[in-house]
PDB file of C-alpha atoms and ligand atoms in Angstrom:
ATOM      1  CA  UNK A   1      43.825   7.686  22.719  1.00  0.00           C
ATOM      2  CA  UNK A   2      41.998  11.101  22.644  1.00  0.00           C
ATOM      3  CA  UNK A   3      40.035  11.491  19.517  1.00  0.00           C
ATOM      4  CA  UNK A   4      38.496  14.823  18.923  1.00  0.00           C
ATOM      5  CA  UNK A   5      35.910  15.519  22.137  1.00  0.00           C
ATOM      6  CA  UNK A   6      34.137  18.447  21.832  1.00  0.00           C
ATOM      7  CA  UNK A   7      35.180  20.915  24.737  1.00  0.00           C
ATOM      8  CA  UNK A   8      31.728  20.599  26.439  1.00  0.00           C
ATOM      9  CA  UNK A   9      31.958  17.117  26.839  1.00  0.00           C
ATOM     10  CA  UNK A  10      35.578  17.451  28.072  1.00  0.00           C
ATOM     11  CA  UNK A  11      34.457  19.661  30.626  1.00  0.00           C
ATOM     12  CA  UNK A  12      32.110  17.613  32.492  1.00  0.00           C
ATOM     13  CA  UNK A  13      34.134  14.166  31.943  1.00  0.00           C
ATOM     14  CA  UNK A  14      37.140  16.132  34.098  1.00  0.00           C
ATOM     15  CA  UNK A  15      34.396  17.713  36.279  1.00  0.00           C
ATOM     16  CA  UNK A  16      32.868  14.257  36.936  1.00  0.00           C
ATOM     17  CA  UNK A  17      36.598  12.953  37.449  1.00  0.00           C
ATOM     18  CA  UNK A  18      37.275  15.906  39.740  1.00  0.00           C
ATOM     19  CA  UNK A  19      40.233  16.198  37.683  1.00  0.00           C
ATOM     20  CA  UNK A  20      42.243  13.325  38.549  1.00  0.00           C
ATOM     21  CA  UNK A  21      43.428  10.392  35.970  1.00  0.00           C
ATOM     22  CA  UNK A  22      40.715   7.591  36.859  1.00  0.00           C
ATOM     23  CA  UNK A  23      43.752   5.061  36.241  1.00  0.00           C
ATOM     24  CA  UNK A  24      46.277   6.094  38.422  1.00  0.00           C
ATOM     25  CA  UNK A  25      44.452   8.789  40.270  1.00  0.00           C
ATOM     26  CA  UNK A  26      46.871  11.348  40.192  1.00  0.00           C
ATOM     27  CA  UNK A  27      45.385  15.263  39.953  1.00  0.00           C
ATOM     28  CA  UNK A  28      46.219  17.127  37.088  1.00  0.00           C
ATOM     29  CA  UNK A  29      47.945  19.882  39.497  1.00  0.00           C
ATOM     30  CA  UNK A  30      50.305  17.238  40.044  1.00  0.00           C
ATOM     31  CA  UNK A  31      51.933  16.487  36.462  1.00  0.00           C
ATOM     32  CA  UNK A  32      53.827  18.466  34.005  1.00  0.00           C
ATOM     33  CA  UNK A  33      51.449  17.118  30.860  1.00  0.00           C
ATOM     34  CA  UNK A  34      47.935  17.845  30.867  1.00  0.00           C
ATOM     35  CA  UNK A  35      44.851  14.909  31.357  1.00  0.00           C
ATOM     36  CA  UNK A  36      42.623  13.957  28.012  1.00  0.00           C
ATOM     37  CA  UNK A  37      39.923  12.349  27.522  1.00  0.00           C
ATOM     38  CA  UNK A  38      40.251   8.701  26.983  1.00  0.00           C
ATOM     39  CA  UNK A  39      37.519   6.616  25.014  1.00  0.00           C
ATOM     40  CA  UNK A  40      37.028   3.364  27.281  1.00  0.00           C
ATOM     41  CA  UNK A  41      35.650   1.938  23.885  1.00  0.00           C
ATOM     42  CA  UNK A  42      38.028   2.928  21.252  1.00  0.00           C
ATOM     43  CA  UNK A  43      36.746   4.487  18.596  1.00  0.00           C
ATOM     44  CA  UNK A  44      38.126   1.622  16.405  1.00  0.00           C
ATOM     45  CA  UNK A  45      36.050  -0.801  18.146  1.00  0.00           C
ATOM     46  CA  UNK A  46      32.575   1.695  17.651  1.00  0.00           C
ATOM     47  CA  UNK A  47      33.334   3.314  21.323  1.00  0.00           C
ATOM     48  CA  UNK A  48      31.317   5.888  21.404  1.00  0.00           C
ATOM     49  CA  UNK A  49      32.203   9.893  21.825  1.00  0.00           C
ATOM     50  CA  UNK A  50      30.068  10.064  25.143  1.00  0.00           C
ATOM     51  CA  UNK A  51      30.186  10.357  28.637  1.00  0.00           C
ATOM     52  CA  UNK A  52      29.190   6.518  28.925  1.00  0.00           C
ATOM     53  CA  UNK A  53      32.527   5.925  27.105  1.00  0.00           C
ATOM     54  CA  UNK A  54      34.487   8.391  28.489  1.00  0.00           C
ATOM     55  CA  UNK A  55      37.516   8.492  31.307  1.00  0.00           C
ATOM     56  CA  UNK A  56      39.511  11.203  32.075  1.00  0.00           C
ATOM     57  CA  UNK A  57      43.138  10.335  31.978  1.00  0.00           C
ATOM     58  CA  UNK A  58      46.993  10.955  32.743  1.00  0.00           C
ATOM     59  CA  UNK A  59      48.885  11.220  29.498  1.00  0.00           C
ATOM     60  CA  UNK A  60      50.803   8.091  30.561  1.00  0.00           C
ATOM     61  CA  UNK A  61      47.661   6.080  31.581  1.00  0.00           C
ATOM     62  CA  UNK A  62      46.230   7.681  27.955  1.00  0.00           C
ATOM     63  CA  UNK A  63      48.951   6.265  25.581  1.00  0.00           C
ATOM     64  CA  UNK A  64      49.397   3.545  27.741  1.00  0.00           C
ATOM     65  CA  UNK A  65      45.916   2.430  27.014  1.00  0.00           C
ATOM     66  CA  UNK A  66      45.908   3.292  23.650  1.00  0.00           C
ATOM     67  CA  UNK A  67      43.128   1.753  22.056  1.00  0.00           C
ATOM     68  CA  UNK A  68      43.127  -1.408  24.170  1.00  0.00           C
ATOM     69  CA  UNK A  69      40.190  -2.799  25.308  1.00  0.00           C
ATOM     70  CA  UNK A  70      41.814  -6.043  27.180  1.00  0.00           C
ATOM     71  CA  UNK A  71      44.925  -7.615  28.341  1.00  0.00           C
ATOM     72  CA  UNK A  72      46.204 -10.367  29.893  1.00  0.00           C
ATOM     73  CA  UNK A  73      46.299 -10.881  33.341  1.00  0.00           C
ATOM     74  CA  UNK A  74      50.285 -11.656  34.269  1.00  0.00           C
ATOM     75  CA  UNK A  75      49.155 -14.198  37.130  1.00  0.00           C
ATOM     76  CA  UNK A  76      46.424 -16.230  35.224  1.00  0.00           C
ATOM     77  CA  UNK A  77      47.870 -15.648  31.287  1.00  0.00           C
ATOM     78  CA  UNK A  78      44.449 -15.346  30.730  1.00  0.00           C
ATOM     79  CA  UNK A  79      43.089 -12.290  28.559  1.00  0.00           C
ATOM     80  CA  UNK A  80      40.681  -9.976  30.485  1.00  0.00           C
ATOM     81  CA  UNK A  81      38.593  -6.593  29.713  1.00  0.00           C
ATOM     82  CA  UNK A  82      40.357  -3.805  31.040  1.00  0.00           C
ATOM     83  CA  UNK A  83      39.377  -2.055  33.921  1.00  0.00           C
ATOM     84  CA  UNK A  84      36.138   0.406  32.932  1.00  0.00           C
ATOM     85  CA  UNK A  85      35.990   3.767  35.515  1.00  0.00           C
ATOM     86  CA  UNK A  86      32.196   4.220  34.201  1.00  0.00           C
ATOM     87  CA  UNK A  87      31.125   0.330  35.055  1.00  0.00           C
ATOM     88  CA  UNK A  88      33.707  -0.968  37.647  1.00  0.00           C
ATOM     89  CA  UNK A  89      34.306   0.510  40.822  1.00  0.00           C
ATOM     90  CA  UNK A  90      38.608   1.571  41.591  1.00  0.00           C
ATOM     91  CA  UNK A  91      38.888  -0.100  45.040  1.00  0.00           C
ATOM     92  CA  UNK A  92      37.165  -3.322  43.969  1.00  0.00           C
ATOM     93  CA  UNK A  93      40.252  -3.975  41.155  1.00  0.00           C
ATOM     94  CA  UNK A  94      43.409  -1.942  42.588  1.00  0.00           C
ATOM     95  CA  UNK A  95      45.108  -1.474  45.644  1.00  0.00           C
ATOM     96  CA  UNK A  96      47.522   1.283  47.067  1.00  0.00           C
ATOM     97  CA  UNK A  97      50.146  -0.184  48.620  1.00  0.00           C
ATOM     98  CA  UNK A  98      51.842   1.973  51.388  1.00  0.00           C
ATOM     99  CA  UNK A  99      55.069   2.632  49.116  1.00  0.00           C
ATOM    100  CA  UNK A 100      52.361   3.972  46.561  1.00  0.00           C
ATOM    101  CA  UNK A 101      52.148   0.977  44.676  1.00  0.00           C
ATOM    102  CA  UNK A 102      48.897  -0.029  42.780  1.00  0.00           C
ATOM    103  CA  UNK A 103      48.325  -3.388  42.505  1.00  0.00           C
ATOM    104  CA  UNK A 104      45.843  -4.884  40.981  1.00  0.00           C
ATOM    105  CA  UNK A 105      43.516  -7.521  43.360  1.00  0.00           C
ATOM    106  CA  UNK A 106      41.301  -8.627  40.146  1.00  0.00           C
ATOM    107  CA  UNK A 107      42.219 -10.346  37.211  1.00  0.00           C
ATOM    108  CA  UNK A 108      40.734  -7.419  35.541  1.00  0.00           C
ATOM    109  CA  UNK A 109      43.125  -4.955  38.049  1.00  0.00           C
ATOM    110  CA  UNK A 110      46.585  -7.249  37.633  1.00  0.00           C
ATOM    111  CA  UNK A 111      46.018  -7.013  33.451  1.00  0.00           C
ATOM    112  CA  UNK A 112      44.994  -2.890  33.614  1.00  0.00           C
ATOM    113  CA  UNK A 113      47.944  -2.138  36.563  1.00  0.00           C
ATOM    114  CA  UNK A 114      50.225  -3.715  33.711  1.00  0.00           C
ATOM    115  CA  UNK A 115      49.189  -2.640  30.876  1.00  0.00           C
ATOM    116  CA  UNK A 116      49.054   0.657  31.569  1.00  0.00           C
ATOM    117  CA  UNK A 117      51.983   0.545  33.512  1.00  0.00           C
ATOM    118  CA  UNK A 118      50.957   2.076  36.747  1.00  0.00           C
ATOM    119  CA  UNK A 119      54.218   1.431  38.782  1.00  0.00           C
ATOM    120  CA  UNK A 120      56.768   3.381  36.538  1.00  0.00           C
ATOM    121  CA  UNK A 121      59.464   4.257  38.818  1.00  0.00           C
ATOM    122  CA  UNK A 122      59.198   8.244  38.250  1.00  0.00           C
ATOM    123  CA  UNK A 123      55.308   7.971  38.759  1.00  0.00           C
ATOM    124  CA  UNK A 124      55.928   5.715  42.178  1.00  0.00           C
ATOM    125  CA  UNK A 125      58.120   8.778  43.456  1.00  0.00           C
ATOM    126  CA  UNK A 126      55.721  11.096  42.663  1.00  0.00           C
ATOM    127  CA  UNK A 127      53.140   9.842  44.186  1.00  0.00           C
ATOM    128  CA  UNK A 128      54.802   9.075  47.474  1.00  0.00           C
ATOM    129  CA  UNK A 129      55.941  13.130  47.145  1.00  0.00           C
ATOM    130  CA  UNK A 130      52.343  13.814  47.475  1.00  0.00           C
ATOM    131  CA  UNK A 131      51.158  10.893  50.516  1.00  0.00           C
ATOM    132  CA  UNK A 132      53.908  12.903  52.280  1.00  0.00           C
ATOM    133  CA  UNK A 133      51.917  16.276  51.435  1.00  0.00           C
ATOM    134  CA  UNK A 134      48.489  13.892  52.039  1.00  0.00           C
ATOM    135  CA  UNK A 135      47.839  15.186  48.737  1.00  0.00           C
ATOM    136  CA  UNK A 136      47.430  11.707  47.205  1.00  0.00           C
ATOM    137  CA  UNK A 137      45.289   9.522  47.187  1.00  0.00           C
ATOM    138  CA  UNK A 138      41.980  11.441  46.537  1.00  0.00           C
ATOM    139  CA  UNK A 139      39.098  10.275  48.219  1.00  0.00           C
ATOM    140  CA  UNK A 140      36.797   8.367  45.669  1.00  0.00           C
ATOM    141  CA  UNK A 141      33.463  10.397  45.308  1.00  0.00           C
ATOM    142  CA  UNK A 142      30.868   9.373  43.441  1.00  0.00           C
ATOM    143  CA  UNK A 143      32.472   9.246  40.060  1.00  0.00           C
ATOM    144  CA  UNK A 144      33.810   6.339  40.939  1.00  0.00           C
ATOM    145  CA  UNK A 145      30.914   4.282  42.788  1.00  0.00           C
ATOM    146  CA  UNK A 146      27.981   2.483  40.599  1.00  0.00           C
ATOM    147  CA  UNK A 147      26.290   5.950  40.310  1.00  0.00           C
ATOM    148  CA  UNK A 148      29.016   6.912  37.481  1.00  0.00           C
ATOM    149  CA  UNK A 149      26.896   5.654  34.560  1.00  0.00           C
TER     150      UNK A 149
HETATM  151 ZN1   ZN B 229      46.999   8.006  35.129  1.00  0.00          ZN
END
């Protein structure tokens, strides 16, 4: 969830996201709710209020996550981490499928794809709306490669 972040810090965690959810990737042009700040860490677990600790999310992906720091992975039944946008690199735990599926290709992806519900039906059609437009995916710059920390 989005505990209080002050607005300078919110600023550069959506500049350093380039404005898309670091979940699901979808740009904030492209939903009717607006993107928050999500502690990776929750604050209930002593996550810090920091840029280290911070993602920029969806609303979905956001109360989706909730506070959650792990899952279980549905193939193994095994309980995982979640997937971390400042540690872990997208493409190394998800997939997107041509129908604009994510899947997830790690333990760590499988439990975070279904957790925070990724394939909703609505969200599925709206991003295959914007492959037609090549407006989705968004090419993964360097917020999302080892430099993000
Ligand atoms: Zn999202």
């Amino acid at each position: 969830m989005s505990e209080y972040v002050p607005a300078r810090l919110r600023r550069e965690i959506r500049q350093r996201a380039n404005q898309h959810c670091e979940y699901c990737l979808i740009h904030e042009d492209d939903v009717l709710l607006p993107h928050e700040p999500n502690h990776i860490i929750a604050m209930k677990h002593d996550g810090a209020t920091s840029e280290a600790n911070l993602a920029w999310t969806c609303f979905l992906c956001n109360r989706a996550k909730g506070s959650d720091i792990a899952s279980v992975d549905p193939l193994s039944c095994e309980i995982v981490r979640l997937f971390s946008p400042r540690t872990d690199r997208w493409d190394e735990h998800f997939q997107l499928q041509p129908d604009a599926k994510i899947v997830g290709t790690t333990p760590i992806g499988r439990a975070t794809t279904s957790l925070l519900k990724l394939n909703r039906k609505q969200q599925i059609e709206i991003r295959q709306t914007l492959t037609m437009a090549s407006l989705y995916p968004p090419r993964l710059g360097p917020a999302h490669s080892d430099q993000s920390s």
